[in-house]
mmCIF file of N, CA and C in Angstrom:
data_model
loop_
_atom_site.group_PDB
_atom_site.id
_atom_site.type_symbol
_atom_site.label_atom_id
_atom_site.label_comp_id
_atom_site.label_asym_id
_atom_site.label_seq_id
_atom_site.Cartn_x
_atom_site.Cartn_y
_atom_site.Cartn_z
ATOM 1 N N UNK V 388 -189.316 -288.700 96.241
ATOM 2 C CA UNK V 388 -190.214 -289.217 95.241
ATOM 3 C C UNK V 388 -190.336 -288.180 94.151
ATOM 4 N N UNK V 389 -190.243 -288.621 92.899
ATOM 5 C CA UNK V 389 -190.345 -287.711 91.762
ATOM 6 C C UNK V 389 -191.558 -288.095 90.934
ATOM 7 N N UNK V 390 -192.424 -287.127 90.707
ATOM 8 C CA UNK V 390 -193.615 -287.311 89.890
ATOM 9 C C UNK V 390 -193.304 -286.807 88.491
ATOM 10 N N UNK V 391 -193.493 -287.652 87.491
ATOM 11 C CA UNK V 391 -193.152 -287.317 86.108
ATOM 12 C C UNK V 391 -194.394 -287.022 85.286
ATOM 13 N N UNK V 392 -194.225 -286.170 84.294
ATOM 14 C CA UNK V 392 -195.309 -285.838 83.369
ATOM 15 C C UNK V 392 -195.760 -287.077 82.594
ATOM 16 N N UNK V 393 -194.802 -287.927 82.241
ATOM 17 C CA UNK V 393 -195.112 -289.174 81.535
ATOM 18 C C UNK V 393 -194.102 -290.219 81.964
ATOM 19 N N UNK V 394 -194.430 -291.462 81.700
ATOM 20 C CA UNK V 394 -193.541 -292.554 82.097
ATOM 21 C C UNK V 394 -192.177 -292.379 81.440
ATOM 22 N N UNK V 395 -191.114 -292.636 82.176
ATOM 23 C CA UNK V 395 -189.775 -292.475 81.610
ATOM 24 C C UNK V 395 -189.439 -293.598 80.639
ATOM 25 N N UNK V 396 -188.565 -293.284 79.708
ATOM 26 C CA UNK V 396 -188.086 -294.302 78.770
ATOM 27 C C UNK V 396 -187.255 -295.327 79.526
ATOM 28 N N UNK V 397 -187.272 -296.558 79.064
ATOM 29 C CA UNK V 397 -186.508 -297.633 79.705
ATOM 30 C C UNK V 397 -185.022 -297.276 79.765
ATOM 31 N N UNK V 398 -184.515 -296.626 78.744
ATOM 32 C CA UNK V 398 -183.102 -296.225 78.718
ATOM 33 C C UNK V 398 -182.775 -295.271 79.868
ATOM 34 N N UNK V 399 -183.674 -294.332 80.150
ATOM 35 C CA UNK V 399 -183.460 -293.397 81.254
ATOM 36 C C UNK V 399 -183.431 -294.141 82.590
ATOM 37 N N UNK V 400 -184.342 -295.065 82.775
ATOM 38 C CA UNK V 400 -184.385 -295.836 84.027
ATOM 39 C C UNK V 400 -183.085 -296.615 84.193
ATOM 40 N N UNK V 401 -182.582 -297.222 83.134
ATOM 41 C CA UNK V 401 -181.316 -297.960 83.205
ATOM 42 C C UNK V 401 -180.158 -297.025 83.550
ATOM 43 N N UNK V 402 -180.175 -295.821 82.983
ATOM 44 C CA UNK V 402 -179.124 -294.843 83.271
ATOM 45 C C UNK V 402 -179.165 -294.422 84.739
ATOM 46 N N UNK V 403 -180.361 -294.187 85.269
ATOM 47 C CA UNK V 403 -180.509 -293.832 86.681
ATOM 48 C C UNK V 403 -179.996 -294.957 87.572
ATOM 49 N N UNK V 404 -180.370 -296.180 87.259
ATOM 50 C CA UNK V 404 -179.923 -297.332 88.048
ATOM 51 C C UNK V 404 -178.402 -297.475 88.003
ATOM 52 N N UNK V 405 -177.808 -297.150 86.849
ATOM 53 C CA UNK V 405 -176.362 -297.294 86.679
ATOM 54 C C UNK V 405 -175.572 -296.290 87.512
ATOM 55 N N UNK V 406 -176.116 -295.096 87.745
ATOM 56 C CA UNK V 406 -175.369 -294.086 88.508
ATOM 57 C C UNK V 406 -175.612 -294.193 90.010
ATOM 58 N N UNK V 407 -176.588 -294.977 90.426
ATOM 59 C CA UNK V 407 -176.821 -295.185 91.858
ATOM 60 C C UNK V 407 -175.651 -295.991 92.415
ATOM 61 N N UNK V 408 -175.000 -295.454 93.446
ATOM 62 C CA UNK V 408 -173.832 -296.131 94.013
ATOM 63 C C UNK V 408 -174.062 -296.438 95.491
ATOM 64 N N UNK V 409 -173.313 -297.411 95.975
ATOM 65 C CA UNK V 409 -173.408 -297.763 97.388
ATOM 66 C C UNK V 409 -174.804 -298.213 97.759
ATOM 67 N N UNK V 410 -175.348 -297.569 98.776
ATOM 68 C CA UNK V 410 -176.677 -297.921 99.277
ATOM 69 C C UNK V 410 -177.804 -297.216 98.525
ATOM 70 N N UNK V 411 -177.470 -296.327 97.587
ATOM 71 C CA UNK V 411 -178.516 -295.606 96.848
ATOM 72 C C UNK V 411 -179.370 -296.582 96.048
ATOM 73 N N UNK V 412 -180.635 -296.227 95.920
ATOM 74 C CA UNK V 412 -181.560 -297.044 95.131
ATOM 75 C C UNK V 412 -182.504 -296.124 94.376
ATOM 76 N N UNK V 413 -182.944 -296.588 93.223
ATOM 77 C CA UNK V 413 -183.990 -295.892 92.479
ATOM 78 C C UNK V 413 -184.939 -296.957 91.942
ATOM 79 N N UNK V 414 -186.232 -296.700 92.103
ATOM 80 C CA UNK V 414 -187.267 -297.629 91.644
ATOM 81 C C UNK V 414 -188.253 -296.836 90.803
ATOM 82 N N UNK V 415 -188.625 -297.402 89.685
ATOM 83 C CA UNK V 415 -189.575 -296.771 88.765
ATOM 84 C C UNK V 415 -190.890 -297.542 88.796
ATOM 85 N N UNK V 416 -191.980 -296.821 89.036
ATOM 86 C CA UNK V 416 -193.319 -297.413 88.994
ATOM 87 C C UNK V 416 -194.215 -296.418 88.263
ATOM 88 N N UNK V 417 -194.653 -296.777 87.070
ATOM 89 C CA UNK V 417 -195.523 -295.888 86.287
ATOM 90 C C UNK V 417 -194.859 -294.566 85.974
ATOM 91 N N UNK V 418 -195.462 -293.477 86.451
ATOM 92 C CA UNK V 418 -194.917 -292.131 86.212
ATOM 93 C C UNK V 418 -194.164 -291.607 87.438
ATOM 94 N N UNK V 419 -193.796 -292.490 88.347
ATOM 95 C CA UNK V 419 -193.091 -292.059 89.549
ATOM 96 C C UNK V 419 -191.732 -292.735 89.650
ATOM 97 N N UNK V 420 -190.802 -291.993 90.228
ATOM 98 C CA UNK V 420 -189.486 -292.525 90.563
ATOM 99 C C UNK V 420 -189.306 -292.380 92.070
ATOM 100 N N UNK V 421 -188.922 -293.451 92.711
ATOM 101 C CA UNK V 421 -188.637 -293.433 94.139
ATOM 102 C C UNK V 421 -187.123 -293.550 94.281
ATOM 103 N N UNK V 422 -186.505 -292.583 94.909
ATOM 104 C CA UNK V 422 -185.051 -292.610 95.085
ATOM 105 C C UNK V 422 -184.719 -292.618 96.565
ATOM 106 N N UNK V 423 -183.713 -293.400 96.920
ATOM 107 C CA UNK V 423 -183.246 -293.498 98.300
ATOM 108 C C UNK V 423 -181.786 -293.071 98.314
ATOM 109 N N UNK V 424 -181.495 -292.039 99.075
ATOM 110 C CA UNK V 424 -180.142 -291.493 99.196
ATOM 111 C C UNK V 424 -179.746 -291.516 100.678
ATOM 112 N N UNK V 425 -179.408 -292.677 101.235
ATOM 113 C CA UNK V 425 -179.142 -292.756 102.673
ATOM 114 C C UNK V 425 -177.931 -291.948 103.127
ATOM 115 N N UNK V 426 -177.021 -291.637 102.228
ATOM 116 C CA UNK V 426 -175.839 -290.852 102.591
ATOM 117 C C UNK V 426 -175.966 -289.393 102.158
ATOM 118 N N UNK V 427 -177.172 -288.973 101.791
ATOM 119 C CA UNK V 427 -177.409 -287.590 101.387
ATOM 120 C C UNK V 427 -177.296 -287.390 99.888
ATOM 121 N N UNK V 428 -177.689 -286.209 99.446
ATOM 122 C CA UNK V 428 -177.695 -285.907 98.012
ATOM 123 C C UNK V 428 -176.545 -285.001 97.583
ATOM 124 N N UNK V 429 -175.777 -284.488 98.525
ATOM 125 C CA UNK V 429 -174.735 -283.509 98.203
ATOM 126 C C UNK V 429 -173.733 -284.011 97.164
ATOM 127 N N UNK V 430 -173.337 -285.256 97.248
ATOM 128 C CA UNK V 430 -172.336 -285.804 96.313
ATOM 129 C C UNK V 430 -172.919 -286.885 95.413
ATOM 130 N N UNK V 431 -174.220 -286.976 95.370
ATOM 131 C CA UNK V 431 -174.891 -288.052 94.640
ATOM 132 C C UNK V 431 -175.046 -287.731 93.156
ATOM 133 N N UNK V 432 -174.461 -288.579 92.318
ATOM 134 C CA UNK V 432 -174.641 -288.432 90.870
ATOM 135 C C UNK V 432 -176.084 -288.741 90.478
ATOM 136 N N UNK V 433 -176.709 -289.646 91.223
ATOM 137 C CA UNK V 433 -178.113 -289.968 90.970
ATOM 138 C C UNK V 433 -178.980 -288.743 91.209
ATOM 139 N N UNK V 434 -178.770 -288.048 92.315
ATOM 140 C CA UNK V 434 -179.561 -286.849 92.626
ATOM 141 C C UNK V 434 -179.361 -285.773 91.566
ATOM 142 N N UNK V 435 -178.130 -285.602 91.095
ATOM 143 C CA UNK V 435 -177.852 -284.602 90.056
ATOM 144 C C UNK V 435 -178.597 -284.953 88.778
ATOM 145 N N UNK V 436 -178.563 -286.214 88.392
ATOM 146 C CA UNK V 436 -179.235 -286.647 87.163
ATOM 147 C C UNK V 436 -180.750 -286.481 87.272
ATOM 148 N N UNK V 437 -181.292 -286.659 88.473
ATOM 149 C CA UNK V 437 -182.740 -286.552 88.653
ATOM 150 C C UNK V 437 -183.211 -285.106 88.791
ATOM 151 N N UNK V 438 -182.286 -284.188 88.995
ATOM 152 C CA UNK V 438 -182.651 -282.777 89.171
ATOM 153 C C UNK V 438 -182.634 -282.042 87.833
ATOM 154 N N UNK V 439 -183.349 -280.956 87.773
ATOM 155 C CA UNK V 439 -183.340 -280.111 86.578
ATOM 156 C C UNK V 439 -183.835 -280.818 85.347
ATOM 157 N N UNK V 440 -183.106 -280.665 84.274
ATOM 158 C CA UNK V 440 -183.520 -281.222 82.989
ATOM 159 C C UNK V 440 -182.963 -282.630 82.750
ATOM 160 N N UNK V 441 -182.338 -283.207 83.771
ATOM 161 C CA UNK V 441 -181.712 -284.515 83.635
ATOM 162 C C UNK V 441 -182.654 -285.638 83.259
ATOM 163 N N UNK V 442 -183.932 -285.489 83.561
ATOM 164 C CA UNK V 442 -184.895 -286.551 83.261
ATOM 165 C C UNK V 442 -185.499 -286.430 81.866
ATOM 166 N N UNK V 443 -185.412 -285.254 81.275
ATOM 167 C CA UNK V 443 -185.950 -285.075 79.926
ATOM 168 C C UNK V 443 -187.459 -284.930 79.870
ATOM 169 N N UNK V 444 -188.129 -284.890 81.000
ATOM 170 C CA UNK V 444 -189.579 -284.677 81.069
ATOM 171 C C UNK V 444 -189.868 -283.727 82.224
ATOM 172 N N UNK V 445 -191.020 -283.091 82.196
ATOM 173 C CA UNK V 445 -191.418 -282.235 83.304
ATOM 174 C C UNK V 445 -191.616 -283.102 84.537
ATOM 175 N N UNK V 446 -191.030 -282.670 85.651
ATOM 176 C CA UNK V 446 -191.089 -283.465 86.872
ATOM 177 C C UNK V 446 -191.076 -282.558 88.091
ATOM 178 N N UNK V 447 -191.561 -283.089 89.194
ATOM 179 C CA UNK V 447 -191.464 -282.409 90.480
ATOM 180 C C UNK V 447 -191.143 -283.455 91.533
ATOM 181 N N UNK V 448 -190.283 -283.099 92.462
ATOM 182 C CA UNK V 448 -189.862 -284.044 93.492
ATOM 183 C C UNK V 448 -190.235 -283.529 94.874
ATOM 184 N N UNK V 449 -190.558 -284.448 95.755
ATOM 185 C CA UNK V 449 -190.889 -284.125 97.139
ATOM 186 C C UNK V 449 -190.289 -285.195 98.037
ATOM 187 N N UNK V 450 -189.934 -284.821 99.257
ATOM 188 C CA UNK V 450 -189.437 -285.840 100.172
ATOM 189 C C UNK V 450 -190.621 -286.667 100.672
ATOM 190 N N UNK V 451 -190.315 -287.833 101.227
ATOM 191 C CA UNK V 451 -191.371 -288.773 101.605
ATOM 192 C C UNK V 451 -192.302 -288.192 102.656
ATOM 193 N N UNK V 452 -191.765 -287.428 103.591
ATOM 194 C CA UNK V 452 -192.604 -286.825 104.635
ATOM 195 C C UNK V 452 -193.661 -285.907 104.009
ATOM 196 N N UNK V 453 -193.268 -285.124 103.011
ATOM 197 C CA UNK V 453 -194.215 -284.228 102.341
ATOM 198 C C UNK V 453 -195.260 -285.019 101.572
ATOM 199 N N UNK V 454 -194.836 -286.074 100.889
ATOM 200 C CA UNK V 454 -195.781 -286.907 100.125
ATOM 201 C C UNK V 454 -196.841 -287.497 101.044
ATOM 202 N N UNK V 455 -196.411 -288.037 102.190
ATOM 203 C CA UNK V 455 -197.400 -288.645 103.084
ATOM 204 C C UNK V 455 -198.306 -287.588 103.725
ATOM 205 N N UNK V 456 -197.784 -286.401 103.986
ATOM 206 C CA UNK V 456 -198.616 -285.326 104.539
ATOM 207 C C UNK V 456 -199.667 -284.866 103.518
ATOM 208 N N UNK V 457 -199.253 -284.744 102.262
ATOM 209 C CA UNK V 457 -200.202 -284.353 101.213
ATOM 210 C C UNK V 457 -201.292 -285.404 101.051
ATOM 211 N N UNK V 458 -200.928 -286.663 101.137
ATOM 212 C CA UNK V 458 -201.917 -287.740 101.062
ATOM 213 C C UNK V 458 -202.892 -287.641 102.238
ATOM 214 N N UNK V 459 -202.354 -287.393 103.408
ATOM 215 C CA UNK V 459 -203.198 -287.231 104.596
ATOM 216 C C UNK V 459 -204.191 -286.091 104.417
ATOM 217 N N UNK V 460 -203.728 -284.969 103.898
ATOM 218 C CA UNK V 460 -204.599 -283.814 103.673
ATOM 219 C C UNK V 460 -205.652 -284.115 102.615
ATOM 220 N N UNK V 461 -205.288 -284.857 101.579
ATOM 221 C CA UNK V 461 -206.230 -285.187 100.510
ATOM 222 C C UNK V 461 -207.340 -286.109 100.990
ATOM 223 N N UNK V 462 -207.039 -286.917 102.002
ATOM 224 C CA UNK V 462 -208.018 -287.873 102.505
ATOM 225 C C UNK V 462 -208.992 -287.249 103.510
ATOM 226 N N UNK V 463 -208.769 -286.007 103.909
ATOM 227 C CA UNK V 463 -209.653 -285.362 104.895
ATOM 228 C C UNK V 463 -210.958 -284.938 104.260
#
């Protein structure tokens, strides 16, 4: 899951969707991007585009296990 500083441009979302191959998926909701890489990120063009400056906005990514743990801690 990638948390963005601001909502991504529609063009960026289309570009991300275009590079997702095979079983990979990317979903955009508000300022978040949900990416699924069932075959790993090592050879994923989608993962490369989502890393670093590829998104064009300040972003931070966490795996789903970390996101749910942080939510659990916030609810305590």
